[in-house]
Amino acid sequence: MDMVDPFSDEYFMKQALIEAQKAFDADEVPIGAVIVCENKIISRAHNLTERLNDVTAHAEMQAITAAADYLGGKYLGQCTLYVTLEPCVMCAGATMLAHLKGITYGAGDSKKGYARLSESILHKKTKVVPGVLKDECSNLIRAFFQDKRML
């Protein structure tokens, strides 16, 4: 039996993928996020841009807001964001302002990812781990847009 370490990057990314699937099922771009503090998930979110008619309602933004609410403060210096797609510039800026300790993402985003513009958008102490469960994350996004093109 394949045991998954409950505190591994893969475990937390699978939780973000569960959120991404919720977005997929709601006809939202399937991006999911969780924020982890001391090995505990303190927020879960997925893209809500269509439902809320709000271009800023990205999974990361929703997760940061929920985590700050949970902790009772705007700084998330002990927290790591797990997100299925490399954050855009807006979301990367929000992680910098929140002082996130880490960002772990699945699929890279060569069109809208923050690294395309500048990696200096992140807080200087933020540790980035790219490519965790990259194939699973990429496949979900690819399937979503393939379905859209067939309509």
PDB file of N, CA, C and O in Angstrom, residues 29-106:
ATOM      1  N   VAL A  29     -12.137  28.195 -13.940  1.00  0.00           N
ATOM      2  CA  VAL A  29     -10.792  27.733 -14.278  1.00  0.00           C
ATOM      3  C   VAL A  29     -10.283  26.943 -13.074  1.00  0.00           C
ATOM      4  O   VAL A  29     -10.300  27.442 -11.947  1.00  0.00           O
ATOM      5  N   PRO A  30      -9.864  25.683 -13.289  1.00  0.00           N
ATOM      6  CA  PRO A  30      -9.584  24.784 -12.159  1.00  0.00           C
ATOM      7  C   PRO A  30      -8.234  25.014 -11.481  1.00  0.00           C
ATOM      8  O   PRO A  30      -7.260  24.307 -11.708  1.00  0.00           O
ATOM      9  N   ILE A  31      -8.235  26.004 -10.620  1.00  0.00           N
ATOM     10  CA  ILE A  31      -7.063  26.290  -9.801  1.00  0.00           C
ATOM     11  C   ILE A  31      -7.504  26.203  -8.349  1.00  0.00           C
ATOM     12  O   ILE A  31      -8.534  26.774  -7.967  1.00  0.00           O
ATOM     13  N   GLY A  32      -6.735  25.479  -7.560  1.00  0.00           N
ATOM     14  CA  GLY A  32      -7.042  25.318  -6.149  1.00  0.00           C
ATOM     15  C   GLY A  32      -5.853  25.690  -5.292  1.00  0.00           C
ATOM     16  O   GLY A  32      -4.708  25.630  -5.751  1.00  0.00           O
ATOM     17  N   ALA A  33      -6.136  26.060  -4.056  1.00  0.00           N
ATOM     18  CA  ALA A  33      -5.078  26.472  -3.134  1.00  0.00           C
ATOM     19  C   ALA A  33      -5.426  26.076  -1.714  1.00  0.00           C
ATOM     20  O   ALA A  33      -6.601  26.039  -1.340  1.00  0.00           O
ATOM     21  N   VAL A  34      -4.383  25.769  -0.954  1.00  0.00           N
ATOM     22  CA  VAL A  34      -4.511  25.622   0.491  1.00  0.00           C
ATOM     23  C   VAL A  34      -3.353  26.381   1.127  1.00  0.00           C
ATOM     24  O   VAL A  34      -2.291  26.516   0.526  1.00  0.00           O
ATOM     25  N   ILE A  35      -3.587  26.879   2.323  1.00  0.00           N
ATOM     26  CA  ILE A  35      -2.511  27.509   3.092  1.00  0.00           C
ATOM     27  C   ILE A  35      -2.302  26.681   4.340  1.00  0.00           C
ATOM     28  O   ILE A  35      -3.258  26.321   5.035  1.00  0.00           O
ATOM     29  N   VAL A  36      -1.026  26.377   4.573  1.00  0.00           N
ATOM     30  CA  VAL A  36      -0.622  25.494   5.661  1.00  0.00           C
ATOM     31  C   VAL A  36       0.228  26.278   6.658  1.00  0.00           C
ATOM     32  O   VAL A  36       1.143  27.008   6.272  1.00  0.00           O
ATOM     33  N   CYS A  37      -0.103  26.120   7.930  1.00  0.00           N
ATOM     34  CA  CYS A  37       0.657  26.739   9.011  1.00  0.00           C
ATOM     35  C   CYS A  37       0.947  25.655  10.045  1.00  0.00           C
ATOM     36  O   CYS A  37       0.006  25.017  10.548  1.00  0.00           O
ATOM     37  N   GLU A  38       2.209  25.414  10.313  1.00  0.00           N
ATOM     38  CA  GLU A  38       2.628  24.385  11.277  1.00  0.00           C
ATOM     39  C   GLU A  38       1.980  23.034  10.977  1.00  0.00           C
ATOM     40  O   GLU A  38       1.402  22.406  11.851  1.00  0.00           O
ATOM     41  N   ASN A  39       2.062  22.636   9.712  1.00  0.00           N
ATOM     42  CA  ASN A  39       1.542  21.351   9.221  1.00  0.00           C
ATOM     43  C   ASN A  39       0.029  21.204   9.336  1.00  0.00           C
ATOM     44  O   ASN A  39      -0.506  20.103   9.298  1.00  0.00           O
ATOM     45  N   LYS A  40      -0.679  22.312   9.460  1.00  0.00           N
ATOM     46  CA  LYS A  40      -2.142  22.277   9.533  1.00  0.00           C
ATOM     47  C   LYS A  40      -2.699  23.153   8.416  1.00  0.00           C
ATOM     48  O   LYS A  40      -2.268  24.304   8.242  1.00  0.00           O
ATOM     49  N   ILE A  41      -3.681  22.632   7.676  1.00  0.00           N
ATOM     50  CA  ILE A  41      -4.343  23.432   6.654  1.00  0.00           C
ATOM     51  C   ILE A  41      -5.272  24.415   7.356  1.00  0.00           C
ATOM     52  O   ILE A  41      -6.175  24.006   8.087  1.00  0.00           O
ATOM     53  N   ILE A  42      -5.009  25.714   7.145  1.00  0.00           N
ATOM     54  CA  ILE A  42      -5.826  26.735   7.803  1.00  0.00           C
ATOM     55  C   ILE A  42      -6.785  27.423   6.834  1.00  0.00           C
ATOM     56  O   ILE A  42      -7.678  28.152   7.267  1.00  0.00           O
ATOM     57  N   SER A  43      -6.590  27.209   5.537  1.00  0.00           N
ATOM     58  CA  SER A  43      -7.567  27.716   4.570  1.00  0.00           C
ATOM     59  C   SER A  43      -7.520  26.880   3.305  1.00  0.00           C
ATOM     60  O   SER A  43      -6.484  26.317   2.956  1.00  0.00           O
ATOM     61  N   ARG A  44      -8.661  26.808   2.648  1.00  0.00           N
ATOM     62  CA  ARG A  44      -8.827  26.099   1.374  1.00  0.00           C
ATOM     63  C   ARG A  44      -9.625  27.014   0.465  1.00  0.00           C
ATOM     64  O   ARG A  44     -10.571  27.657   0.919  1.00  0.00           O
ATOM     65  N   ALA A  45      -9.259  27.025  -0.812  1.00  0.00           N
ATOM     66  CA  ALA A  45      -9.997  27.887  -1.736  1.00  0.00           C
ATOM     67  C   ALA A  45      -9.789  27.418  -3.166  1.00  0.00           C
ATOM     68  O   ALA A  45      -8.851  26.684  -3.464  1.00  0.00           O
ATOM     69  N   HIS A  46     -10.684  27.882  -4.025  1.00  0.00           N
ATOM     70  CA  HIS A  46     -10.529  27.659  -5.456  1.00  0.00           C
ATOM     71  C   HIS A  46     -11.006  28.911  -6.181  1.00  0.00           C
ATOM     72  O   HIS A  46     -11.562  29.823  -5.569  1.00  0.00           O
ATOM     73  N   ASN A  47     -10.733  28.930  -7.451  1.00  0.00           N
ATOM     74  CA  ASN A  47     -11.100  30.064  -8.283  1.00  0.00           C
ATOM     75  C   ASN A  47     -12.598  30.353  -8.177  1.00  0.00           C
ATOM     76  O   ASN A  47     -13.409  29.438  -8.255  1.00  0.00           O
ATOM     77  N   LEU A  48     -12.945  31.613  -8.002  1.00  0.00           N
ATOM     78  CA  LEU A  48     -14.355  32.029  -7.935  1.00  0.00           C
ATOM     79  C   LEU A  48     -14.627  33.215  -8.856  1.00  0.00           C
ATOM     80  O   LEU A  48     -15.591  33.952  -8.652  1.00  0.00           O
ATOM     81  N   THR A  49     -13.800  33.403  -9.867  1.00  0.00           N
ATOM     82  CA  THR A  49     -13.925  34.595 -10.714  1.00  0.00           C
ATOM     83  C   THR A  49     -15.243  34.642 -11.469  1.00  0.00           C
ATOM     84  O   THR A  49     -15.811  35.725 -11.641  1.00  0.00           O
ATOM     85  N   GLU A  50     -15.746  33.497 -11.914  1.00  0.00           N
ATOM     86  CA  GLU A  50     -17.020  33.477 -12.640  1.00  0.00           C
ATOM     87  C   GLU A  50     -18.195  33.667 -11.693  1.00  0.00           C
ATOM     88  O   GLU A  50     -19.067  34.498 -11.927  1.00  0.00           O
ATOM     89  N   ARG A  51     -18.226  32.914 -10.611  1.00  0.00           N
ATOM     90  CA  ARG A  51     -19.348  32.988  -9.668  1.00  0.00           C
ATOM     91  C   ARG A  51     -19.483  34.382  -9.072  1.00  0.00           C
ATOM     92  O   ARG A  51     -20.582  34.907  -8.923  1.00  0.00           O
ATOM     93  N   LEU A  52     -18.344  34.995  -8.721  1.00  0.00           N
ATOM     94  CA  LEU A  52     -18.384  36.314  -8.098  1.00  0.00           C
ATOM     95  C   LEU A  52     -18.299  37.449  -9.108  1.00  0.00           C
ATOM     96  O   LEU A  52     -18.398  38.624  -8.720  1.00  0.00           O
ATOM     97  N   ASN A  53     -18.095  37.115 -10.378  1.00  0.00           N
ATOM     98  CA  ASN A  53     -17.915  38.125 -11.426  1.00  0.00           C
ATOM     99  C   ASN A  53     -16.835  39.118 -11.009  1.00  0.00           C
ATOM    100  O   ASN A  53     -17.015  40.334 -11.058  1.00  0.00           O
ATOM    101  N   ASP A  54     -15.698  38.556 -10.569  1.00  0.00           N
ATOM    102  CA  ASP A  54     -14.618  39.347  -9.975  1.00  0.00           C
ATOM    103  C   ASP A  54     -13.281  38.806 -10.472  1.00  0.00           C
ATOM    104  O   ASP A  54     -12.896  37.685 -10.134  1.00  0.00           O
ATOM    105  N   VAL A  55     -12.578  39.596 -11.257  1.00  0.00           N
ATOM    106  CA  VAL A  55     -11.295  39.139 -11.810  1.00  0.00           C
ATOM    107  C   VAL A  55     -10.231  38.918 -10.746  1.00  0.00           C
ATOM    108  O   VAL A  55      -9.233  38.252 -10.995  1.00  0.00           O
ATOM    109  N   THR A  56     -10.442  39.438  -9.541  1.00  0.00           N
ATOM    110  CA  THR A  56      -9.456  39.247  -8.475  1.00  0.00           C
ATOM    111  C   THR A  56      -9.754  38.031  -7.600  1.00  0.00           C
ATOM    112  O   THR A  56      -8.996  37.751  -6.668  1.00  0.00           O
ATOM    113  N   ALA A  57     -10.809  37.298  -7.870  1.00  0.00           N
ATOM    114  CA  ALA A  57     -11.229  36.179  -7.011  1.00  0.00           C
ATOM    115  C   ALA A  57     -10.464  34.890  -7.338  1.00  0.00           C
ATOM    116  O   ALA A  57     -11.044  33.821  -7.447  1.00  0.00           O
ATOM    117  N   HIS A  58      -9.146  35.026  -7.469  1.00  0.00           N
ATOM    118  CA  HIS A  58      -8.301  33.855  -7.725  1.00  0.00           C
ATOM    119  C   HIS A  58      -8.212  32.997  -6.465  1.00  0.00           C
ATOM    120  O   HIS A  58      -8.401  33.493  -5.343  1.00  0.00           O
ATOM    121  N   ALA A  59      -7.886  31.731  -6.649  1.00  0.00           N
ATOM    122  CA  ALA A  59      -7.779  30.791  -5.529  1.00  0.00           C
ATOM    123  C   ALA A  59      -6.825  31.309  -4.456  1.00  0.00           C
ATOM    124  O   ALA A  59      -7.122  31.235  -3.257  1.00  0.00           O
ATOM    125  N   GLU A  60      -5.683  31.839  -4.878  1.00  0.00           N
ATOM    126  CA  GLU A  60      -4.688  32.322  -3.920  1.00  0.00           C
ATOM    127  C   GLU A  60      -5.228  33.478  -3.088  1.00  0.00           C
ATOM    128  O   GLU A  60      -5.007  33.538  -1.870  1.00  0.00           O
ATOM    129  N   MET A  61      -5.923  34.402  -3.747  1.00  0.00           N
ATOM    130  CA  MET A  61      -6.464  35.569  -3.042  1.00  0.00           C
ATOM    131  C   MET A  61      -7.506  35.135  -2.011  1.00  0.00           C
ATOM    132  O   MET A  61      -7.519  35.636  -0.883  1.00  0.00           O
ATOM    133  N   GLN A  62      -8.359  34.196  -2.406  1.00  0.00           N
ATOM    134  CA  GLN A  62      -9.378  33.675  -1.498  1.00  0.00           C
ATOM    135  C   GLN A  62      -8.719  32.972  -0.301  1.00  0.00           C
ATOM    136  O   GLN A  62      -9.146  33.128   0.845  1.00  0.00           O
ATOM    137  N   ALA A  63      -7.672  32.193  -0.581  1.00  0.00           N
ATOM    138  CA  ALA A  63      -6.984  31.448   0.481  1.00  0.00           C
ATOM    139  C   ALA A  63      -6.255  32.390   1.440  1.00  0.00           C
ATOM    140  O   ALA A  63      -6.269  32.178   2.655  1.00  0.00           O
ATOM    141  N   ILE A  64      -5.615  33.419   0.905  1.00  0.00           N
ATOM    142  CA  ILE A  64      -4.901  34.384   1.754  1.00  0.00           C
ATOM    143  C   ILE A  64      -5.885  35.100   2.670  1.00  0.00           C
ATOM    144  O   ILE A  64      -5.640  35.250   3.873  1.00  0.00           O
ATOM    145  N   THR A  65      -7.007  35.538   2.131  1.00  0.00           N
ATOM    146  CA  THR A  65      -8.021  36.224   2.941  1.00  0.00           C
ATOM    147  C   THR A  65      -8.533  35.322   4.058  1.00  0.00           C
ATOM    148  O   THR A  65      -8.635  35.739   5.216  1.00  0.00           O
ATOM    149  N   ALA A  66      -8.824  34.070   3.711  1.00  0.00           N
ATOM    150  CA  ALA A  66      -9.337  33.126   4.720  1.00  0.00           C
ATOM    151  C   ALA A  66      -8.280  32.817   5.779  1.00  0.00           C
ATOM    152  O   ALA A  66      -8.603  32.711   6.970  1.00  0.00           O
ATOM    153  N   ALA A  67      -7.024  32.676   5.369  1.00  0.00           N
ATOM    154  CA  ALA A  67      -5.948  32.370   6.334  1.00  0.00           C
ATOM    155  C   ALA A  67      -5.727  33.544   7.281  1.00  0.00           C
ATOM    156  O   ALA A  67      -5.548  33.345   8.492  1.00  0.00           O
ATOM    157  N   ALA A  68      -5.735  34.759   6.754  1.00  0.00           N
ATOM    158  CA  ALA A  68      -5.558  35.938   7.603  1.00  0.00           C
ATOM    159  C   ALA A  68      -6.706  36.043   8.606  1.00  0.00           C
ATOM    160  O   ALA A  68      -6.491  36.363   9.776  1.00  0.00           O
ATOM    161  N   ASP A  69      -7.914  35.744   8.143  1.00  0.00           N
ATOM    162  CA  ASP A  69      -9.070  35.753   9.034  1.00  0.00           C
ATOM    163  C   ASP A  69      -8.910  34.706  10.126  1.00  0.00           C
ATOM    164  O   ASP A  69      -9.150  34.974  11.306  1.00  0.00           O
ATOM    165  N   TYR A  70      -8.475  33.507   9.740  1.00  0.00           N
ATOM    166  CA  TYR A  70      -8.288  32.414  10.695  1.00  0.00           C
ATOM    167  C   TYR A  70      -7.258  32.790  11.762  1.00  0.00           C
ATOM    168  O   TYR A  70      -7.465  32.545  12.944  1.00  0.00           O
ATOM    169  N   LEU A  71      -6.144  33.384  11.318  1.00  0.00           N
ATOM    170  CA  LEU A  71      -5.065  33.722  12.250  1.00  0.00           C
ATOM    171  C   LEU A  71      -5.303  35.037  12.992  1.00  0.00           C
ATOM    172  O   LEU A  71      -4.630  35.320  13.973  1.00  0.00           O
ATOM    173  N   GLY A  72      -6.238  35.844  12.491  1.00  0.00           N
ATOM    174  CA  GLY A  72      -6.523  37.114  13.144  1.00  0.00           C
ATOM    175  C   GLY A  72      -5.491  38.191  12.860  1.00  0.00           C
ATOM    176  O   GLY A  72      -5.314  39.113  13.647  1.00  0.00           O
ATOM    177  N   GLY A  73      -4.786  38.068  11.749  1.00  0.00           N
ATOM    178  CA  GLY A  73      -3.792  39.082  11.379  1.00  0.00           C
ATOM    179  C   GLY A  73      -3.449  38.948   9.911  1.00  0.00           C
ATOM    180  O   GLY A  73      -3.620  37.886   9.318  1.00  0.00           O
ATOM    181  N   LYS A  74      -2.949  40.031   9.330  1.00  0.00           N
ATOM    182  CA  LYS A  74      -2.710  40.038   7.890  1.00  0.00           C
ATOM    183  C   LYS A  74      -1.406  39.379   7.461  1.00  0.00           C
ATOM    184  O   LYS A  74      -1.223  39.077   6.292  1.00  0.00           O
ATOM    185  N   TYR A  75      -0.487  39.156   8.383  1.00  0.00           N
ATOM    186  CA  TYR A  75       0.798  38.566   8.009  1.00  0.00           C
ATOM    187  C   TYR A  75       0.791  37.057   8.204  1.00  0.00           C
ATOM    188  O   TYR A  75       0.350  36.556   9.242  1.00  0.00           O
ATOM    189  N   LEU A  76       1.272  36.373   7.191  1.00  0.00           N
ATOM    190  CA  LEU A  76       1.262  34.902   7.166  1.00  0.00           C
ATOM    191  C   LEU A  76       2.689  34.371   7.107  1.00  0.00           C
ATOM    192  O   LEU A  76       3.004  33.463   6.340  1.00  0.00           O
ATOM    193  N   GLY A  77       3.561  34.949   7.917  1.00  0.00           N
ATOM    194  CA  GLY A  77       4.986  34.638   7.871  1.00  0.00           C
ATOM    195  C   GLY A  77       5.362  33.213   8.229  1.00  0.00           C
ATOM    196  O   GLY A  77       6.472  32.776   7.915  1.00  0.00           O
ATOM    197  N   GLN A  78       4.473  32.487   8.874  1.00  0.00           N
ATOM    198  CA  GLN A  78       4.742  31.090   9.220  1.00  0.00           C
ATOM    199  C   GLN A  78       4.005  30.127   8.298  1.00  0.00           C
ATOM    200  O   GLN A  78       3.932  28.929   8.573  1.00  0.00           O
ATOM    201  N   CYS A  79       3.446  30.635   7.221  1.00  0.00           N
ATOM    202  CA  CYS A  79       2.552  29.843   6.366  1.00  0.00           C
ATOM    203  C   CYS A  79       3.140  29.589   4.980  1.00  0.00           C
ATOM    204  O   CYS A  79       3.913  30.394   4.462  1.00  0.00           O
ATOM    205  N   THR A  80       2.692  28.479   4.397  1.00  0.00           N
ATOM    206  CA  THR A  80       3.048  28.136   3.026  1.00  0.00           C
ATOM    207  C   THR A  80       1.779  27.994   2.207  1.00  0.00           C
ATOM    208  O   THR A  80       0.817  27.353   2.641  1.00  0.00           O
ATOM    209  N   LEU A  81       1.803  28.596   1.027  1.00  0.00           N
ATOM    210  CA  LEU A  81       0.713  28.482   0.065  1.00  0.00           C
ATOM    211  C   LEU A  81       1.019  27.327  -0.873  1.00  0.00           C
ATOM    212  O   LEU A  81       2.110  27.257  -1.440  1.00  0.00           O
ATOM    213  N   TYR A  82       0.069  26.425  -1.019  1.00  0.00           N
ATOM    214  CA  TYR A  82       0.133  25.355  -2.023  1.00  0.00           C
ATOM    215  C   TYR A  82      -0.923  25.680  -3.057  1.00  0.00           C
ATOM    216  O   TYR A  82      -2.095  25.837  -2.713  1.00  0.00           O
ATOM    217  N   VAL A  83      -0.501  25.814  -4.309  1.00  0.00           N
ATOM    218  CA  VAL A  83      -1.443  26.194  -5.366  1.00  0.00           C
ATOM    219  C   VAL A  83      -1.119  25.385  -6.617  1.00  0.00           C
ATOM    220  O   VAL A  83       0.040  25.094  -6.904  1.00  0.00           O
ATOM    221  N   THR A  84      -2.160  25.011  -7.339  1.00  0.00           N
ATOM    222  CA  THR A  84      -1.988  24.094  -8.470  1.00  0.00           C
ATOM    223  C   THR A  84      -1.355  24.743  -9.689  1.00  0.00           C
ATOM    224  O   THR A  84      -0.836  24.039 -10.551  1.00  0.00           O
ATOM    225  N   LEU A  85      -1.367  26.069  -9.778  1.00  0.00           N
ATOM    226  CA  LEU A  85      -0.765  26.779 -10.904  1.00  0.00           C
ATOM    227  C   LEU A  85       0.107  27.911 -10.370  1.00  0.00           C
ATOM    228  O   LEU A  85      -0.252  28.564  -9.384  1.00  0.00           O
ATOM    229  N   GLU A  86       1.230  28.126 -11.020  1.00  0.00           N
ATOM    230  CA  GLU A  86       2.111  29.233 -10.646  1.00  0.00           C
ATOM    231  C   GLU A  86       1.292  30.519 -10.508  1.00  0.00           C
ATOM    232  O   GLU A  86       0.517  30.857 -11.400  1.00  0.00           O
ATOM    233  N   PRO A  87       1.449  31.236  -9.401  1.00  0.00           N
ATOM    234  CA  PRO A  87       0.669  32.457  -9.205  1.00  0.00           C
ATOM    235  C   PRO A  87       0.935  33.508 -10.281  1.00  0.00           C
ATOM    236  O   PRO A  87       2.044  33.633 -10.789  1.00  0.00           O
ATOM    237  N   CYS A  88      -0.107  34.272 -10.578  1.00  0.00           N
ATOM    238  CA  CYS A  88       0.031  35.416 -11.480  1.00  0.00           C
ATOM    239  C   CYS A  88       0.712  36.552 -10.706  1.00  0.00           C
ATOM    240  O   CYS A  88       0.958  36.449  -9.503  1.00  0.00           O
ATOM    241  N   VAL A  89       0.965  37.647 -11.390  1.00  0.00           N
ATOM    242  CA  VAL A  89       1.616  38.795 -10.765  1.00  0.00           C
ATOM    243  C   VAL A  89       0.782  39.344  -9.603  1.00  0.00           C
ATOM    244  O   VAL A  89       1.326  39.675  -8.538  1.00  0.00           O
ATOM    245  N   MET A  90      -0.537  39.438  -9.766  1.00  0.00           N
ATOM    246  CA  MET A  90      -1.402  39.943  -8.699  1.00  0.00           C
ATOM    247  C   MET A  90      -1.289  39.069  -7.453  1.00  0.00           C
ATOM    248  O   MET A  90      -1.099  39.568  -6.342  1.00  0.00           O
ATOM    249  N   CYS A  91      -1.392  37.769  -7.645  1.00  0.00           N
ATOM    250  CA  CYS A  91      -1.348  36.845  -6.507  1.00  0.00           C
ATOM    251  C   CYS A  91       0.041  36.806  -5.877  1.00  0.00           C
ATOM    252  O   CYS A  91       0.171  36.737  -4.657  1.00  0.00           O
ATOM    253  N   ALA A  92       1.071  36.872  -6.696  1.00  0.00           N
ATOM    254  CA  ALA A  92       2.442  36.908  -6.171  1.00  0.00           C
ATOM    255  C   ALA A  92       2.639  38.158  -5.320  1.00  0.00           C
ATOM    256  O   ALA A  92       3.246  38.102  -4.244  1.00  0.00           O
ATOM    257  N   GLY A  93       2.103  39.287  -5.788  1.00  0.00           N
ATOM    258  CA  GLY A  93       2.183  40.520  -5.005  1.00  0.00           C
ATOM    259  C   GLY A  93       1.471  40.387  -3.674  1.00  0.00           C
ATOM    260  O   GLY A  93       1.963  40.855  -2.642  1.00  0.00           O
ATOM    261  N   ALA A  94       0.325  39.729  -3.676  1.00  0.00           N
ATOM    262  CA  ALA A  94      -0.419  39.516  -2.425  1.00  0.00           C
ATOM    263  C   ALA A  94       0.369  38.624  -1.469  1.00  0.00           C
ATOM    264  O   ALA A  94       0.374  38.870  -0.262  1.00  0.00           O
ATOM    265  N   THR A  95       1.067  37.618  -2.001  1.00  0.00           N
ATOM    266  CA  THR A  95       1.875  36.756  -1.117  1.00  0.00           C
ATOM    267  C   THR A  95       3.023  37.550  -0.506  1.00  0.00           C
ATOM    268  O   THR A  95       3.395  37.328   0.632  1.00  0.00           O
ATOM    269  N   MET A  96       3.570  38.487  -1.284  1.00  0.00           N
ATOM    270  CA  MET A  96       4.651  39.327  -0.763  1.00  0.00           C
ATOM    271  C   MET A  96       4.127  40.211   0.367  1.00  0.00           C
ATOM    272  O   MET A  96       4.730  40.300   1.430  1.00  0.00           O
ATOM    273  N   LEU A  97       2.974  40.831   0.150  1.00  0.00           N
ATOM    274  CA  LEU A  97       2.407  41.704   1.176  1.00  0.00           C
ATOM    275  C   LEU A  97       2.026  40.937   2.436  1.00  0.00           C
ATOM    276  O   LEU A  97       2.076  41.476   3.538  1.00  0.00           O
ATOM    277  N   ALA A  98       1.658  39.665   2.266  1.00  0.00           N
ATOM    278  CA  ALA A  98       1.294  38.811   3.405  1.00  0.00           C
ATOM    279  C   ALA A  98       2.516  38.181   4.072  1.00  0.00           C
ATOM    280  O   ALA A  98       2.390  37.515   5.093  1.00  0.00           O
ATOM    281  N   HIS A  99       3.700  38.372   3.481  1.00  0.00           N
ATOM    282  CA  HIS A  99       4.961  37.844   4.019  1.00  0.00           C
ATOM    283  C   HIS A  99       4.970  36.316   4.100  1.00  0.00           C
ATOM    284  O   HIS A  99       5.539  35.744   5.034  1.00  0.00           O
ATOM    285  N   LEU A 100       4.348  35.652   3.134  1.00  0.00           N
ATOM    286  CA  LEU A 100       4.302  34.190   3.163  1.00  0.00           C
ATOM    287  C   LEU A 100       5.692  33.580   3.235  1.00  0.00           C
ATOM    288  O   LEU A 100       6.609  34.018   2.544  1.00  0.00           O
ATOM    289  N   LYS A 101       5.805  32.559   4.059  1.00  0.00           N
ATOM    290  CA  LYS A 101       7.080  31.848   4.217  1.00  0.00           C
ATOM    291  C   LYS A 101       7.425  31.047   2.967  1.00  0.00           C
ATOM    292  O   LYS A 101       8.587  30.935   2.588  1.00  0.00           O
ATOM    293  N   GLY A 102       6.396  30.468   2.337  1.00  0.00           N
ATOM    294  CA  GLY A 102       6.667  29.631   1.181  1.00  0.00           C
ATOM    295  C   GLY A 102       5.525  29.591   0.199  1.00  0.00           C
ATOM    296  O   GLY A 102       4.366  29.837   0.551  1.00  0.00           O
ATOM    297  N   ILE A 103       5.884  29.293  -1.050  1.00  0.00           N
ATOM    298  CA  ILE A 103       4.915  29.034  -2.112  1.00  0.00           C
ATOM    299  C   ILE A 103       5.345  27.753  -2.792  1.00  0.00           C
ATOM    300  O   ILE A 103       6.492  27.635  -3.247  1.00  0.00           O
ATOM    301  N   THR A 104       4.438  26.796  -2.827  1.00  0.00           N
ATOM    302  CA  THR A 104       4.675  25.555  -3.550  1.00  0.00           C
ATOM    303  C   THR A 104       3.594  25.466  -4.605  1.00  0.00           C
ATOM    304  O   THR A 104       2.414  25.567  -4.290  1.00  0.00           O
ATOM    305  N   TYR A 105       4.023  25.345  -5.872  1.00  0.00           N
ATOM    306  CA  TYR A 105       3.017  25.262  -6.925  1.00  0.00           C
ATOM    307  C   TYR A 105       3.241  24.049  -7.810  1.00  0.00           C
ATOM    308  O   TYR A 105       4.321  23.468  -7.834  1.00  0.00           O
ATOM    309  N   GLY A 106       2.178  23.680  -8.501  1.00  0.00           N
ATOM    310  CA  GLY A 106       2.218  22.511  -9.373  1.00  0.00           C
ATOM    311  C   GLY A 106       2.719  22.866 -10.757  1.00  0.00           C
ATOM    312  O   GLY A 106       3.903  22.773 -11.057  1.00  0.00           O
TER     313      GLY A 106
END
